[in-house]
Amino acid sequence: MEDSLSQKLSYLADKYETKSFLGKDPSQFMHNYTNDRDKEIAGFIAANLAFGRRDQILLHVKAILDCAGSSPADWIANGKFNDFFPNSGSSFYRMFSYKNMRLFCQTLSGILNTAGSLGNYFKQEYTKAIQQKDFAPPAHSGNPLLSSIISDSFPEECPVVAHGKDSACKKIHMFLRWMVRDNSPVDLGLWTDWYKKTDLLMPLDTHVMQQATELGLLPLTKTGKAAAASYKTAVALTDTLRQIFPDDPVRADFALFGLGVDK
């Protein structure tokens, strides 16, 4: 990789990974709580609704968390979400119905009542997978793919959480960036004691894919088209960015996303 591109991405990461980034980003909500359990739930809700227009994302996440009150984790665990999400096929946000959101919250409720917090639950499942060697090693490490463990914790009929081994799982990988990366004004670093930030994968959205392709970080297909967002593409881009940020490749998400939004 050319030094000029490496320097450009490092500069952009420094430029955008600041507290001001939170102002228009769904990651802002998890910073409103002092309890890690609530931060995790607020972050997970925000991440899984993070698609479409940013103003609409923020509006719908805020509506949920305003109803949840001071402890979204208790609101979920105690089943109070059922009043907010009736068993209706009407749209809540884009293609997600109230019924979809109700199933999403019901699954979260089961997780919280089983392990106390999202972090505890996914740590247990991750550790179990390592001990039982019950996983196909991802291309970039010999460890279980945490995004798959999270995805498999939700029923297939719950479209709010991405499913499929070939999926880019953008929303889950963004949530994991929030939970795992430390020493950041944006990301919380709550799970650094059991998951490595070197094992994170790039969240692939339109801005990131476009900028990565324009900068030559992702190759064009044989037909001259941009690569599709997929698990394979996320691994390839992350591996390339590891040349610039060897200990923290997903830090480049700030550079590519910020550059794309500014344009």
Short mmCIF file of C-alpha atoms in Angstrom, two decimals:
data_model
loop_
_atom_site.label_atom_id
_atom_site.label_comp_id
_atom_site.label_asym_id
_atom_site.label_seq_id
_atom_site.Cartn_x
_atom_site.Cartn_y
_atom_site.Cartn_z
CA MET A 1 0.00 0.00 0.00
CA GLU A 2 1.29 3.46 -0.91
CA ASP A 3 2.49 5.62 1.97
CA SER A 4 0.32 8.50 0.78
CA LEU A 5 -2.87 6.40 1.11
CA SER A 6 -1.80 5.08 4.48
CA GLN A 7 -1.13 8.60 5.71
CA LYS A 8 -4.46 9.82 4.31
CA LEU A 9 -6.45 7.14 6.13
CA SER A 10 -4.58 7.74 9.38
CA TYR A 11 -5.30 11.47 9.08
CA LEU A 12 -9.00 10.85 8.36
CA ALA A 13 -9.33 8.43 11.28
CA ASP A 14 -7.88 11.09 13.59
CA LYS A 15 -10.21 13.69 12.07
CA TYR A 16 -13.45 11.76 12.51
CA GLU A 17 -12.92 9.68 15.66
CA THR A 18 -13.86 12.51 18.00
CA LYS A 19 -16.63 13.18 20.46
CA SER A 20 -18.38 15.36 17.88
CA PHE A 21 -18.92 12.22 15.76
CA LEU A 22 -21.63 11.22 18.23
CA GLY A 23 -23.84 14.18 17.36
CA LYS A 24 -25.44 12.61 14.29
CA ASP A 25 -24.59 8.96 14.87
CA PRO A 26 -26.78 6.27 16.51
CA SER A 27 -23.85 5.40 18.81
CA GLN A 28 -24.79 8.53 20.77
CA PHE A 29 -27.59 6.75 22.66
CA MET A 30 -25.44 4.27 24.55
CA HIS A 31 -23.51 7.19 26.04
CA ASN A 32 -26.65 8.34 27.86
CA TYR A 33 -26.38 5.57 30.48
CA THR A 34 -24.01 4.84 33.34
CA ASN A 35 -24.77 1.13 33.71
CA ASP A 36 -22.94 -1.17 31.25
CA ARG A 37 -26.00 -3.41 30.97
CA ASP A 38 -28.07 -0.46 29.76
CA LYS A 39 -25.32 0.78 27.45
CA GLU A 40 -25.21 -2.63 25.75
CA ILE A 41 -28.99 -2.78 25.23
CA ALA A 42 -29.24 0.82 24.00
CA GLY A 43 -26.35 0.17 21.63
CA PHE A 44 -27.81 -3.07 20.32
CA ILE A 45 -31.19 -1.47 19.62
CA ALA A 46 -29.55 1.51 17.93
CA ALA A 47 -27.21 -0.62 15.81
CA ASN A 48 -29.96 -2.88 14.52
CA LEU A 49 -32.06 0.08 13.39
CA ALA A 50 -29.06 1.84 11.81
CA PHE A 51 -30.04 1.85 8.15
CA GLY A 52 -31.85 4.34 5.98
CA ARG A 53 -31.96 8.08 6.62
CA ARG A 54 -30.00 9.13 9.67
CA ASP A 55 -32.70 11.46 10.97
CA GLN A 56 -35.23 8.63 10.82
CA ILE A 57 -32.83 6.21 12.53
CA LEU A 58 -32.31 8.63 15.42
CA LEU A 59 -36.04 9.42 15.63
CA HIS A 60 -37.09 5.76 15.96
CA VAL A 61 -34.32 4.75 18.37
CA LYS A 62 -35.11 7.76 20.55
CA ALA A 63 -38.81 6.84 20.61
CA ILE A 64 -37.96 3.37 21.95
CA LEU A 65 -35.48 4.56 24.54
CA ASP A 66 -37.71 7.41 25.71
CA CYS A 67 -40.41 4.84 26.43
CA ALA A 68 -37.88 2.55 28.12
CA GLY A 69 -36.97 5.22 30.66
CA SER A 70 -33.86 5.18 32.82
CA SER A 71 -33.09 1.48 32.31
CA PRO A 72 -33.73 0.00 28.85
CA ALA A 73 -32.33 -3.31 30.10
CA ASP A 74 -34.98 -3.55 32.85
CA TRP A 75 -37.65 -2.43 30.37
CA ILE A 76 -36.69 -5.30 28.08
CA ALA A 77 -36.12 -7.91 30.81
CA ASN A 78 -39.46 -7.19 32.49
CA GLY A 79 -41.44 -7.41 29.25
CA LYS A 80 -42.62 -3.80 29.34
CA PHE A 81 -41.81 -3.50 25.65
CA ASN A 82 -45.00 -5.43 24.86
CA ASP A 83 -47.04 -2.27 25.44
CA PHE A 84 -44.88 -0.32 23.00
CA PHE A 85 -44.71 -3.07 20.37
CA PRO A 86 -48.17 -4.61 19.87
CA ASN A 87 -48.42 -7.91 17.98
CA SER A 88 -49.19 -6.09 14.74
CA GLY A 89 -48.01 -6.42 11.17
CA SER A 90 -48.05 -2.65 10.71
CA SER A 91 -44.71 -1.02 9.94
CA PHE A 92 -42.68 0.37 12.82
CA TYR A 93 -39.58 1.32 10.85
CA ARG A 94 -39.27 0.65 7.13
CA MET A 95 -39.66 -3.11 6.56
CA PHE A 96 -39.63 -3.93 10.29
CA SER A 97 -43.11 -4.39 11.70
CA TYR A 98 -44.21 -3.95 15.30
CA LYS A 99 -44.43 -7.75 15.42
CA ASN A 100 -40.81 -8.04 14.24
CA MET A 101 -39.66 -5.62 16.93
CA ARG A 102 -41.69 -7.48 19.56
CA LEU A 103 -39.91 -10.76 18.67
CA PHE A 104 -36.56 -8.94 18.72
CA CYS A 105 -37.27 -7.65 22.23
CA GLN A 106 -38.63 -11.01 23.41
CA THR A 107 -35.36 -12.64 22.40
CA LEU A 108 -33.37 -9.94 24.15
CA SER A 109 -35.53 -10.44 27.23
CA GLY A 110 -34.71 -14.14 27.28
CA ILE A 111 -31.00 -13.36 26.98
CA LEU A 112 -31.10 -10.86 29.84
CA ASN A 113 -33.07 -13.16 32.09
CA THR A 114 -30.65 -16.01 31.33
CA ALA A 115 -27.33 -14.23 31.79
CA GLY A 116 -28.08 -10.79 33.23
CA SER A 117 -26.54 -8.83 30.36
CA LEU A 118 -25.76 -9.09 26.66
CA GLY A 119 -22.04 -9.11 27.42
CA ASN A 120 -22.33 -11.99 29.88
CA TYR A 121 -24.45 -14.04 27.49
CA PHE A 122 -22.32 -13.60 24.38
CA LYS A 123 -19.14 -14.15 26.37
CA GLN A 124 -20.55 -17.47 27.63
CA GLU A 125 -21.55 -18.53 24.10
CA TYR A 126 -18.21 -17.44 22.66
CA THR A 127 -16.25 -19.30 25.35
CA LYS A 128 -18.42 -22.39 24.84
CA ALA A 129 -17.75 -22.36 21.09
CA ILE A 130 -13.99 -22.20 21.72
CA GLN A 131 -14.07 -25.03 24.26
CA GLN A 132 -16.23 -27.27 22.08
CA LYS A 133 -14.48 -26.20 18.86
CA ASP A 134 -17.99 -25.81 17.51
CA PHE A 135 -17.27 -23.34 14.74
CA ALA A 136 -15.76 -22.94 11.33
CA PRO A 137 -12.69 -20.68 11.76
CA PRO A 138 -13.16 -17.37 9.97
CA ALA A 139 -10.66 -16.46 7.30
CA HIS A 140 -8.81 -13.89 9.41
CA SER A 141 -8.29 -15.80 12.67
CA GLY A 142 -8.68 -19.13 14.38
CA ASN A 143 -11.37 -17.85 16.73
CA PRO A 144 -15.17 -18.14 16.48
CA LEU A 145 -16.90 -15.40 14.53
CA LEU A 146 -18.77 -13.50 17.22
CA SER A 147 -21.19 -11.95 14.75
CA SER A 148 -22.41 -15.44 13.83
CA ILE A 149 -22.91 -16.31 17.49
CA ILE A 150 -24.97 -13.16 17.96
CA SER A 151 -26.97 -13.79 14.80
CA ASP A 152 -27.69 -17.41 15.77
CA SER A 153 -29.03 -16.25 19.14
CA PHE A 154 -32.06 -14.79 17.35
CA PRO A 155 -34.71 -16.81 15.49
CA GLU A 156 -34.53 -16.81 11.70
CA GLU A 157 -37.99 -15.27 11.54
CA CYS A 158 -36.62 -12.16 13.29
CA PRO A 159 -35.46 -9.94 10.39
CA VAL A 160 -34.18 -7.20 12.70
CA VAL A 161 -30.95 -9.17 13.19
CA ALA A 162 -29.02 -10.24 10.08
CA HIS A 163 -28.77 -13.96 9.34
CA GLY A 164 -26.73 -15.99 6.88
CA LYS A 165 -23.10 -17.11 6.83
CA ASP A 166 -22.38 -15.02 3.73
CA SER A 167 -23.97 -11.86 5.11
CA ALA A 168 -21.81 -8.80 5.74
CA CYS A 169 -23.75 -8.37 9.04
CA LYS A 170 -22.99 -4.65 8.93
CA LYS A 171 -25.16 -3.75 11.91
CA ILE A 172 -23.71 -6.47 14.15
CA HIS A 173 -20.13 -5.61 13.21
CA MET A 174 -20.81 -1.94 13.95
CA PHE A 175 -22.24 -2.88 17.35
CA LEU A 176 -19.15 -5.01 18.03
CA ARG A 177 -16.93 -2.07 17.16
CA TRP A 178 -18.81 -0.06 19.78
CA MET A 179 -18.45 -2.79 22.42
CA VAL A 180 -14.87 -3.90 21.81
CA ARG A 181 -12.73 -0.95 20.72
CA ASP A 182 -11.27 0.93 23.69
CA ASN A 183 -9.57 4.28 24.22
CA SER A 184 -12.12 5.94 21.97
CA PRO A 185 -14.47 8.91 22.46
CA VAL A 186 -17.09 6.97 20.48
CA ASP A 187 -16.62 3.24 21.11
CA LEU A 188 -17.11 1.97 24.66
CA GLY A 189 -14.63 -0.90 24.99
CA LEU A 190 -16.85 -2.90 27.35
CA TRP A 191 -15.85 -6.33 26.04
CA THR A 192 -12.09 -5.91 25.71
CA ASP A 193 -11.43 -8.45 28.46
CA TRP A 194 -12.69 -11.36 26.34
CA TYR A 195 -12.74 -10.32 22.68
CA LYS A 196 -9.86 -8.87 20.67
CA LYS A 197 -10.28 -5.77 18.56
CA THR A 198 -7.90 -7.37 16.05
CA ASP A 199 -10.70 -9.90 15.39
CA LEU A 200 -13.29 -7.24 14.53
CA LEU A 201 -14.52 -6.94 10.95
CA MET A 202 -15.33 -3.76 9.05
CA PRO A 203 -19.01 -2.79 9.02
CA LEU A 204 -19.85 -2.50 5.34
CA ASP A 205 -22.34 0.20 4.41
CA THR A 206 -22.81 2.23 1.23
CA HIS A 207 -20.36 4.98 2.21
CA VAL A 208 -17.64 2.58 3.32
CA MET A 209 -17.96 0.36 0.24
CA GLN A 210 -17.91 3.33 -2.13
CA GLN A 211 -14.86 4.95 -0.56
CA ALA A 212 -12.96 1.67 -0.24
CA THR A 213 -13.53 0.97 -3.93
CA GLU A 214 -12.57 4.49 -5.04
CA LEU A 215 -9.36 4.33 -2.99
CA GLY A 216 -8.45 0.91 -4.39
CA LEU A 217 -8.81 -0.85 -1.06
CA LEU A 218 -11.33 -3.21 -2.64
CA PRO A 219 -10.75 -4.59 -6.14
CA LEU A 220 -13.36 -4.38 -8.85
CA THR A 221 -14.96 -7.61 -10.05
CA LYS A 222 -14.03 -9.15 -13.40
CA THR A 223 -16.95 -7.28 -14.96
CA GLY A 224 -15.63 -3.96 -13.63
CA LYS A 225 -18.27 -3.59 -10.93
CA ALA A 226 -17.75 -2.87 -7.24
CA ALA A 227 -17.62 -5.88 -4.94
CA ALA A 228 -20.86 -6.83 -3.20
CA ALA A 229 -21.21 -6.37 0.54
CA SER A 230 -20.63 -9.84 1.99
CA TYR A 231 -18.73 -11.64 4.74
CA LYS A 232 -15.93 -12.35 2.25
CA THR A 233 -15.69 -8.67 1.29
CA ALA A 234 -15.65 -7.60 4.95
CA VAL A 235 -12.74 -9.98 5.62
CA ALA A 236 -10.83 -8.81 2.53
CA LEU A 237 -11.21 -5.13 3.39
CA THR A 238 -10.31 -5.68 7.04
CA ASP A 239 -7.18 -7.61 6.05
CA THR A 240 -6.12 -4.77 3.74
CA LEU A 241 -6.70 -2.14 6.43
CA ARG A 242 -4.64 -4.20 8.85
CA GLN A 243 -1.61 -3.00 6.89
CA ILE A 244 -2.31 0.52 8.18
CA PHE A 245 -3.80 -0.23 11.59
CA PRO A 246 -2.30 -3.65 12.50
CA ASP A 247 -3.56 -3.63 16.09
CA ASP A 248 -6.90 -1.97 15.37
CA PRO A 249 -7.97 -2.39 11.71
CA VAL A 250 -11.59 -1.32 12.24
CA ARG A 251 -10.44 2.15 13.27
CA ALA A 252 -10.46 2.78 9.52
CA ASP A 253 -14.27 2.70 9.70
CA PHE A 254 -14.15 6.30 10.94
CA ALA A 255 -11.97 7.35 8.00
CA LEU A 256 -14.02 5.69 5.25
CA PHE A 257 -17.45 6.43 6.70
CA GLY A 258 -16.59 10.03 7.52
CA LEU A 259 -15.12 10.64 4.09
CA GLY A 260 -18.21 9.20 2.43
CA VAL A 261 -20.64 11.27 4.48
CA ASP A 262 -18.67 14.48 3.87
CA LYS A 263 -18.92 13.91 0.13
#
